[in-house]
Amino acid sequence: SYVLTQPPSVSVAPGKTARITCGGNNIGSKSVHWYQQKPGQAPVLVIYYDSDRPSGIPERFSGSNSGNTATLTISRVEAGDEADYYCQVWDSSSDRYVFGTGTKVTVL
Amino acid sequence: EVQLVESGGGLVQPGGSLRLSCAASGFTFSSYWMSWVRQAPGKGLEWVANIKQDGSEKYYVDSVKGRFTISRDNAKNSLYLQMNSLRAEDTAVYYCARDVGGYSSGWLDYWGQGTLVTVSS
């Protein structure tokens, strides 16, 4: 089955840039979507189709996807960005959605 | 405003059954795929199942195939998850989510607040 691997944690100082990777076999051939989940809350879509932002999501959030790695980039990080982040794809070989292992972003 | 409200969670014994419901509002329910996603305590997200607009296609994660059934009632703007033969490892918060695409490159753009299912004796 298709596996998406994320780093367990990323730490970043306020105002700096956080990059969260999502690794998968030839993930560049798939559409990748990203979710933010704060403690005790439901996930929120922050990026879809690799790099598109839903309405209401700040421009500080951006995405890219190529080869075996997709990346969510958070620029000018704020304290409110502290959360768990998950990538997601559709795996056509098993007909199911697959989520990444999740990355906890800590703002120092 | 899109709203998704889950209900039906609770404590159930191993081997028991439970039916979750999700009431949708603020959008044309019959025009969207819908999904269930779960999250075990302290763990990551796991997609469970999804269903096409007219109910003609359904997909499941392997671990629930044959035990869980997803269904919908477009007249009532409601999504359901019938869960049978429940196991301890099914303990999780269950979210319903609006599914854009549903098959091949789809994503989940709105989520409910979730309902907790605890399987324990």
JSON list of N, CA and C in Angstrom, two decimals, chain B residues 20-72:
[
{"chain": "B", "resi": 20, "resn": "LEU", "atom": "N", "xyz": [-23.27, 5.80, 13.20]},
{"chain": "B", "resi": 20, "resn": "LEU", "atom": "CA", "xyz": [-22.97, 7.22, 13.23]},
{"chain": "B", "resi": 20, "resn": "LEU", "atom": "C", "xyz": [-23.78, 7.95, 12.17]},
{"chain": "B", "resi": 21, "resn": "SER", "atom": "N", "xyz": [-24.15, 9.18, 12.49]},
{"chain": "B", "resi": 21, "resn": "SER", "atom": "CA", "xyz": [-24.87, 10.03, 11.53]},
{"chain": "B", "resi": 21, "resn": "SER", "atom": "C", "xyz": [-24.12, 11.34, 11.37]},
{"chain": "B", "resi": 22, "resn": "CYS", "atom": "N", "xyz": [-24.31, 11.96, 10.22]},
{"chain": "B", "resi": 22, "resn": "CYS", "atom": "CA", "xyz": [-23.73, 13.27, 9.95]},
{"chain": "B", "resi": 22, "resn": "CYS", "atom": "C", "xyz": [-24.78, 14.10, 9.24]},
{"chain": "B", "resi": 23, "resn": "ALA", "atom": "N", "xyz": [-25.21, 15.17, 9.88]},
{"chain": "B", "resi": 23, "resn": "ALA", "atom": "CA", "xyz": [-26.21, 16.07, 9.29]},
{"chain": "B", "resi": 23, "resn": "ALA", "atom": "C", "xyz": [-25.50, 17.21, 8.58]},
{"chain": "B", "resi": 24, "resn": "ALA", "atom": "N", "xyz": [-25.81, 17.37, 7.30]},
{"chain": "B", "resi": 24, "resn": "ALA", "atom": "CA", "xyz": [-25.15, 18.38, 6.48]},
{"chain": "B", "resi": 24, "resn": "ALA", "atom": "C", "xyz": [-26.09, 19.53, 6.18]},
{"chain": "B", "resi": 25, "resn": "SER", "atom": "N", "xyz": [-25.54, 20.73, 6.10]},
{"chain": "B", "resi": 25, "resn": "SER", "atom": "CA", "xyz": [-26.31, 21.90, 5.74]},
{"chain": "B", "resi": 25, "resn": "SER", "atom": "C", "xyz": [-25.40, 22.94, 5.12]},
{"chain": "B", "resi": 26, "resn": "GLY", "atom": "N", "xyz": [-26.01, 23.90, 4.43]},
{"chain": "B", "resi": 26, "resn": "GLY", "atom": "CA", "xyz": [-25.24, 25.00, 3.86]},
{"chain": "B", "resi": 26, "resn": "GLY", "atom": "C", "xyz": [-24.68, 24.74, 2.48]},
{"chain": "B", "resi": 27, "resn": "PHE", "atom": "N", "xyz": [-24.98, 23.58, 1.89]},
{"chain": "B", "resi": 27, "resn": "PHE", "atom": "CA", "xyz": [-24.53, 23.27, 0.54]},
{"chain": "B", "resi": 27, "resn": "PHE", "atom": "C", "xyz": [-25.46, 22.21, -0.03]},
{"chain": "B", "resi": 28, "resn": "THR", "atom": "N", "xyz": [-25.36, 21.97, -1.33]},
{"chain": "B", "resi": 28, "resn": "THR", "atom": "CA", "xyz": [-26.19, 20.97, -1.99]},
{"chain": "B", "resi": 28, "resn": "THR", "atom": "C", "xyz": [-25.58, 19.60, -1.76]},
{"chain": "B", "resi": 29, "resn": "PHE", "atom": "N", "xyz": [-26.09, 18.94, -0.73]},
{"chain": "B", "resi": 29, "resn": "PHE", "atom": "CA", "xyz": [-25.51, 17.67, -0.26]},
{"chain": "B", "resi": 29, "resn": "PHE", "atom": "C", "xyz": [-25.42, 16.65, -1.39]},
{"chain": "B", "resi": 30, "resn": "SER", "atom": "N", "xyz": [-26.44, 16.56, -2.20]},
{"chain": "B", "resi": 30, "resn": "SER", "atom": "CA", "xyz": [-26.51, 15.53, -3.23]},
{"chain": "B", "resi": 30, "resn": "SER", "atom": "C", "xyz": [-25.50, 15.73, -4.35]},
{"chain": "B", "resi": 31, "resn": "SER", "atom": "N", "xyz": [-24.77, 16.85, -4.34]},
{"chain": "B", "resi": 31, "resn": "SER", "atom": "CA", "xyz": [-23.79, 17.13, -5.39]},
{"chain": "B", "resi": 31, "resn": "SER", "atom": "C", "xyz": [-22.37, 16.71, -5.02]},
{"chain": "B", "resi": 32, "resn": "TYR", "atom": "N", "xyz": [-22.18, 16.19, -3.82]},
{"chain": "B", "resi": 32, "resn": "TYR", "atom": "CA", "xyz": [-20.82, 15.91, -3.34]},
{"chain": "B", "resi": 32, "resn": "TYR", "atom": "C", "xyz": [-20.65, 14.47, -2.89]},
{"chain": "B", "resi": 33, "resn": "TRP", "atom": "N", "xyz": [-19.46, 13.93, -3.16]},
{"chain": "B", "resi": 33, "resn": "TRP", "atom": "CA", "xyz": [-19.01, 12.77, -2.44]},
{"chain": "B", "resi": 33, "resn": "TRP", "atom": "C", "xyz": [-18.91, 13.16, -0.96]},
{"chain": "B", "resi": 34, "resn": "MET", "atom": "N", "xyz": [-18.95, 12.15, -0.10]},
{"chain": "B", "resi": 34, "resn": "MET", "atom": "CA", "xyz": [-18.76, 12.38, 1.34]},
{"chain": "B", "resi": 34, "resn": "MET", "atom": "C", "xyz": [-17.85, 11.29, 1.89]},
{"chain": "B", "resi": 35, "resn": "SER", "atom": "N", "xyz": [-17.10, 11.65, 2.91]},
{"chain": "B", "resi": 35, "resn": "SER", "atom": "CA", "xyz": [-16.15, 10.71, 3.52]},
{"chain": "B", "resi": 35, "resn": "SER", "atom": "C", "xyz": [-16.29, 10.65, 5.04]},
{"chain": "B", "resi": 36, "resn": "TRP", "atom": "N", "xyz": [-15.83, 9.54, 5.60]},
{"chain": "B", "resi": 36, "resn": "TRP", "atom": "CA", "xyz": [-15.60, 9.40, 7.03]},
{"chain": "B", "resi": 36, "resn": "TRP", "atom": "C", "xyz": [-14.10, 9.24, 7.24]},
{"chain": "B", "resi": 37, "resn": "VAL", "atom": "N", "xyz": [-13.59, 9.95, 8.24]},
{"chain": "B", "resi": 37, "resn": "VAL", "atom": "CA", "xyz": [-12.18, 9.87, 8.62]},
{"chain": "B", "resi": 37, "resn": "VAL", "atom": "C", "xyz": [-12.14, 9.69, 10.14]},
{"chain": "B", "resi": 38, "resn": "ARG", "atom": "N", "xyz": [-11.21, 8.89, 10.64]},
{"chain": "B", "resi": 38, "resn": "ARG", "atom": "CA", "xyz": [-11.12, 8.70, 12.08]},
{"chain": "B", "resi": 38, "resn": "ARG", "atom": "C", "xyz": [-9.72, 9.02, 12.60]},
{"chain": "B", "resi": 39, "resn": "GLN", "atom": "N", "xyz": [-9.68, 9.24, 13.90]},
{"chain": "B", "resi": 39, "resn": "GLN", "atom": "CA", "xyz": [-8.41, 9.57, 14.55]},
{"chain": "B", "resi": 39, "resn": "GLN", "atom": "C", "xyz": [-8.41, 8.94, 15.93]},
{"chain": "B", "resi": 40, "resn": "ALA", "atom": "N", "xyz": [-7.58, 7.91, 16.09]},
{"chain": "B", "resi": 40, "resn": "ALA", "atom": "CA", "xyz": [-7.43, 7.26, 17.39]},
{"chain": "B", "resi": 40, "resn": "ALA", "atom": "C", "xyz": [-6.76, 8.24, 18.36]},
{"chain": "B", "resi": 41, "resn": "PRO", "atom": "N", "xyz": [-7.00, 8.07, 19.65]},
{"chain": "B", "resi": 41, "resn": "PRO", "atom": "CA", "xyz": [-6.44, 9.00, 20.64]},
{"chain": "B", "resi": 41, "resn": "PRO", "atom": "C", "xyz": [-4.93, 9.15, 20.49]},
{"chain": "B", "resi": 42, "resn": "GLY", "atom": "N", "xyz": [-4.48, 10.38, 20.31]},
{"chain": "B", "resi": 42, "resn": "GLY", "atom": "CA", "xyz": [-3.06, 10.66, 20.20]},
{"chain": "B", "resi": 42, "resn": "GLY", "atom": "C", "xyz": [-2.41, 10.22, 18.90]},
{"chain": "B", "resi": 43, "resn": "LYS", "atom": "N", "xyz": [-3.21, 9.79, 17.93]},
{"chain": "B", "resi": 43, "resn": "LYS", "atom": "CA", "xyz": [-2.67, 9.27, 16.67]},
{"chain": "B", "resi": 43, "resn": "LYS", "atom": "C", "xyz": [-3.03, 10.19, 15.50]},
{"chain": "B", "resi": 44, "resn": "GLY", "atom": "N", "xyz": [-2.63, 9.77, 14.32]},
{"chain": "B", "resi": 44, "resn": "GLY", "atom": "CA", "xyz": [-2.87, 10.55, 13.12]},
{"chain": "B", "resi": 44, "resn": "GLY", "atom": "C", "xyz": [-4.23, 10.26, 12.50]},
{"chain": "B", "resi": 45, "resn": "LEU", "atom": "N", "xyz": [-4.45, 10.89, 11.36]},
{"chain": "B", "resi": 45, "resn": "LEU", "atom": "CA", "xyz": [-5.72, 10.73, 10.64]},
{"chain": "B", "resi": 45, "resn": "LEU", "atom": "C", "xyz": [-5.71, 9.45, 9.82]},
{"chain": "B", "resi": 46, "resn": "GLU", "atom": "N", "xyz": [-6.85, 8.79, 9.79]},
{"chain": "B", "resi": 46, "resn": "GLU", "atom": "CA", "xyz": [-7.03, 7.60, 8.95]},
{"chain": "B", "resi": 46, "resn": "GLU", "atom": "C", "xyz": [-8.36, 7.71, 8.22]},
{"chain": "B", "resi": 47, "resn": "TRP", "atom": "N", "xyz": [-8.30, 7.72, 6.89]},
{"chain": "B", "resi": 47, "resn": "TRP", "atom": "CA", "xyz": [-9.52, 7.72, 6.10]},
{"chain": "B", "resi": 47, "resn": "TRP", "atom": "C", "xyz": [-10.21, 6.37, 6.24]},
{"chain": "B", "resi": 48, "resn": "VAL", "atom": "N", "xyz": [-11.54, 6.39, 6.36]},
{"chain": "B", "resi": 48, "resn": "VAL", "atom": "CA", "xyz": [-12.30, 5.16, 6.60]},
{"chain": "B", "resi": 48, "resn": "VAL", "atom": "C", "xyz": [-13.08, 4.72, 5.36]},
{"chain": "B", "resi": 49, "resn": "ALA", "atom": "N", "xyz": [-13.85, 5.65, 4.78]},
{"chain": "B", "resi": 49, "resn": "ALA", "atom": "CA", "xyz": [-14.71, 5.28, 3.66]},
{"chain": "B", "resi": 49, "resn": "ALA", "atom": "C", "xyz": [-15.22, 6.54, 2.98]},
{"chain": "B", "resi": 50, "resn": "ASN", "atom": "N", "xyz": [-15.65, 6.37, 1.73]},
{"chain": "B", "resi": 50, "resn": "ASN", "atom": "CA", "xyz": [-16.37, 7.46, 1.08]},
{"chain": "B", "resi": 50, "resn": "ASN", "atom": "C", "xyz": [-17.45, 6.91, 0.16]},
{"chain": "B", "resi": 51, "resn": "ILE", "atom": "N", "xyz": [-18.34, 7.81, -0.25]},
{"chain": "B", "resi": 51, "resn": "ILE", "atom": "CA", "xyz": [-19.51, 7.42, -1.02]},
{"chain": "B", "resi": 51, "resn": "ILE", "atom": "C", "xyz": [-19.81, 8.48, -2.06]},
{"chain": "B", "resi": 52, "resn": "LYS", "atom": "N", "xyz": [-20.16, 8.02, -3.24]},
{"chain": "B", "resi": 52, "resn": "LYS", "atom": "CA", "xyz": [-20.48, 8.90, -4.36]},
{"chain": "B", "resi": 52, "resn": "LYS", "atom": "C", "xyz": [-21.79, 9.61, -4.12]},
{"chain": "B", "resi": 53, "resn": "GLN", "atom": "N", "xyz": [-22.04, 10.63, -4.93]},
{"chain": "B", "resi": 53, "resn": "GLN", "atom": "CA", "xyz": [-23.22, 11.46, -4.75]},
{"chain": "B", "resi": 53, "resn": "GLN", "atom": "C", "xyz": [-24.52, 10.66, -4.68]},
{"chain": "B", "resi": 54, "resn": "ASP", "atom": "N", "xyz": [-24.66, 9.67, -5.57]},
{"chain": "B", "resi": 54, "resn": "ASP", "atom": "CA", "xyz": [-25.91, 8.90, -5.63]},
{"chain": "B", "resi": 54, "resn": "ASP", "atom": "C", "xyz": [-25.82, 7.58, -4.88]},
{"chain": "B", "resi": 55, "resn": "GLY", "atom": "N", "xyz": [-24.71, 7.36, -4.20]},
{"chain": "B", "resi": 55, "resn": "GLY", "atom": "CA", "xyz": [-24.54, 6.13, -3.43]},
{"chain": "B", "resi": 55, "resn": "GLY", "atom": "C", "xyz": [-24.12, 4.93, -4.24]},
{"chain": "B", "resi": 56, "resn": "SER", "atom": "N", "xyz": [-23.86, 5.12, -5.53]},
{"chain": "B", "resi": 56, "resn": "SER", "atom": "CA", "xyz": [-23.57, 3.98, -6.41]},
{"chain": "B", "resi": 56, "resn": "SER", "atom": "C", "xyz": [-22.14, 3.47, -6.29]},
{"chain": "B", "resi": 57, "resn": "GLU", "atom": "N", "xyz": [-21.26, 4.26, -5.72]},
{"chain": "B", "resi": 57, "resn": "GLU", "atom": "CA", "xyz": [-19.88, 3.83, -5.51]},
{"chain": "B", "resi": 57, "resn": "GLU", "atom": "C", "xyz": [-19.48, 4.09, -4.06]},
{"chain": "B", "resi": 58, "resn": "LYS", "atom": "N", "xyz": [-18.82, 3.12, -3.49]},
{"chain": "B", "resi": 58, "resn": "LYS", "atom": "CA", "xyz": [-18.35, 3.23, -2.11]},
{"chain": "B", "resi": 58, "resn": "LYS", "atom": "C", "xyz": [-16.96, 2.61, -2.03]},
{"chain": "B", "resi": 59, "resn": "TYR", "atom": "N", "xyz": [-16.10, 3.22, -1.24]},
{"chain": "B", "resi": 59, "resn": "TYR", "atom": "CA", "xyz": [-14.75, 2.71, -1.05]},
{"chain": "B", "resi": 59, "resn": "TYR", "atom": "C", "xyz": [-14.43, 2.68, 0.44]},
{"chain": "B", "resi": 60, "resn": "TYR", "atom": "N", "xyz": [-13.64, 1.69, 0.84]},
{"chain": "B", "resi": 60, "resn": "TYR", "atom": "CA", "xyz": [-13.34, 1.50, 2.25]},
{"chain": "B", "resi": 60, "resn": "TYR", "atom": "C", "xyz": [-11.85, 1.22, 2.45]},
{"chain": "B", "resi": 61, "resn": "VAL", "atom": "N", "xyz": [-11.34, 1.60, 3.60]},
{"chain": "B", "resi": 61, "resn": "VAL", "atom": "CA", "xyz": [-10.00, 1.15, 3.99]},
{"chain": "B", "resi": 61, "resn": "VAL", "atom": "C", "xyz": [-10.10, -0.34, 4.32]},
{"chain": "B", "resi": 62, "resn": "ASP", "atom": "N", "xyz": [-9.04, -1.08, 4.07]},
{"chain": "B", "resi": 62, "resn": "ASP", "atom": "CA", "xyz": [-9.09, -2.53, 4.23]},
{"chain": "B", "resi": 62, "resn": "ASP", "atom": "C", "xyz": [-9.50, -2.96, 5.64]},
{"chain": "B", "resi": 63, "resn": "SER", "atom": "N", "xyz": [-9.09, -2.23, 6.64]},
{"chain": "B", "resi": 63, "resn": "SER", "atom": "CA", "xyz": [-9.32, -2.66, 8.02]},
{"chain": "B", "resi": 63, "resn": "SER", "atom": "C", "xyz": [-10.79, -2.65, 8.43]},
{"chain": "B", "resi": 64, "resn": "VAL", "atom": "N", "xyz": [-11.65, -2.02, 7.66]},
{"chain": "B", "resi": 64, "resn": "VAL", "atom": "CA", "xyz": [-13.08, -1.98, 8.02]},
{"chain": "B", "resi": 64, "resn": "VAL", "atom": "C", "xyz": [-13.97, -2.68, 7.00]},
{"chain": "B", "resi": 65, "resn": "LYS", "atom": "N", "xyz": [-13.37, -3.14, 5.89]},
{"chain": "B", "resi": 65, "resn": "LYS", "atom": "CA", "xyz": [-14.17, -3.82, 4.87]},
{"chain": "B", "resi": 65, "resn": "LYS", "atom": "C", "xyz": [-14.88, -5.03, 5.46]},
{"chain": "B", "resi": 66, "resn": "GLY", "atom": "N", "xyz": [-16.17, -5.15, 5.15]},
{"chain": "B", "resi": 66, "resn": "GLY", "atom": "CA", "xyz": [-16.96, -6.25, 5.66]},
{"chain": "B", "resi": 66, "resn": "GLY", "atom": "C", "xyz": [-17.55, -5.99, 7.03]},
{"chain": "B", "resi": 67, "resn": "ARG", "atom": "N", "xyz": [-17.10, -4.96, 7.72]},
{"chain": "B", "resi": 67, "resn": "ARG", "atom": "CA", "xyz": [-17.64, -4.63, 9.06]},
{"chain": "B", "resi": 67, "resn": "ARG", "atom": "C", "xyz": [-18.39, -3.30, 9.07]},
{"chain": "B", "resi": 68, "resn": "PHE", "atom": "N", "xyz": [-17.91, -2.34, 8.29]},
{"chain": "B", "resi": 68, "resn": "PHE", "atom": "CA", "xyz": [-18.52, -1.00, 8.26]},
{"chain": "B", "resi": 68, "resn": "PHE", "atom": "C", "xyz": [-19.24, -0.82, 6.93]},
{"chain": "B", "resi": 69, "resn": "THR", "atom": "N", "xyz": [-20.34, -0.06, 6.97]},
{"chain": "B", "resi": 69, "resn": "THR", "atom": "CA", "xyz": [-21.07, 0.28, 5.75]},
{"chain": "B", "resi": 69, "resn": "THR", "atom": "C", "xyz": [-21.38, 1.77, 5.75]},
{"chain": "B", "resi": 70, "resn": "ILE", "atom": "N", "xyz": [-20.96, 2.43, 4.69]},
{"chain": "B", "resi": 70, "resn": "ILE", "atom": "CA", "xyz": [-21.27, 3.85, 4.53]},
{"chain": "B", "resi": 70, "resn": "ILE", "atom": "C", "xyz": [-22.54, 3.96, 3.68]},
{"chain": "B", "resi": 71, "resn": "SER", "atom": "N", "xyz": [-23.38, 4.92, 4.02]},
{"chain": "B", "resi": 71, "resn": "SER", "atom": "CA", "xyz": [-24.60, 5.15, 3.24]},
{"chain": "B", "resi": 71, "resn": "SER", "atom": "C", "xyz": [-25.00, 6.62, 3.38]},
{"chain": "B", "resi": 72, "resn": "ARG", "atom": "N", "xyz": [-25.96, 7.02, 2.59]},
{"chain": "B", "resi": 72, "resn": "ARG", "atom": "CA", "xyz": [-26.42, 8.40, 2.63]},
{"chain": "B", "resi": 72, "resn": "ARG", "atom": "C", "xyz": [-27.90, 8.47, 2.29]}
]
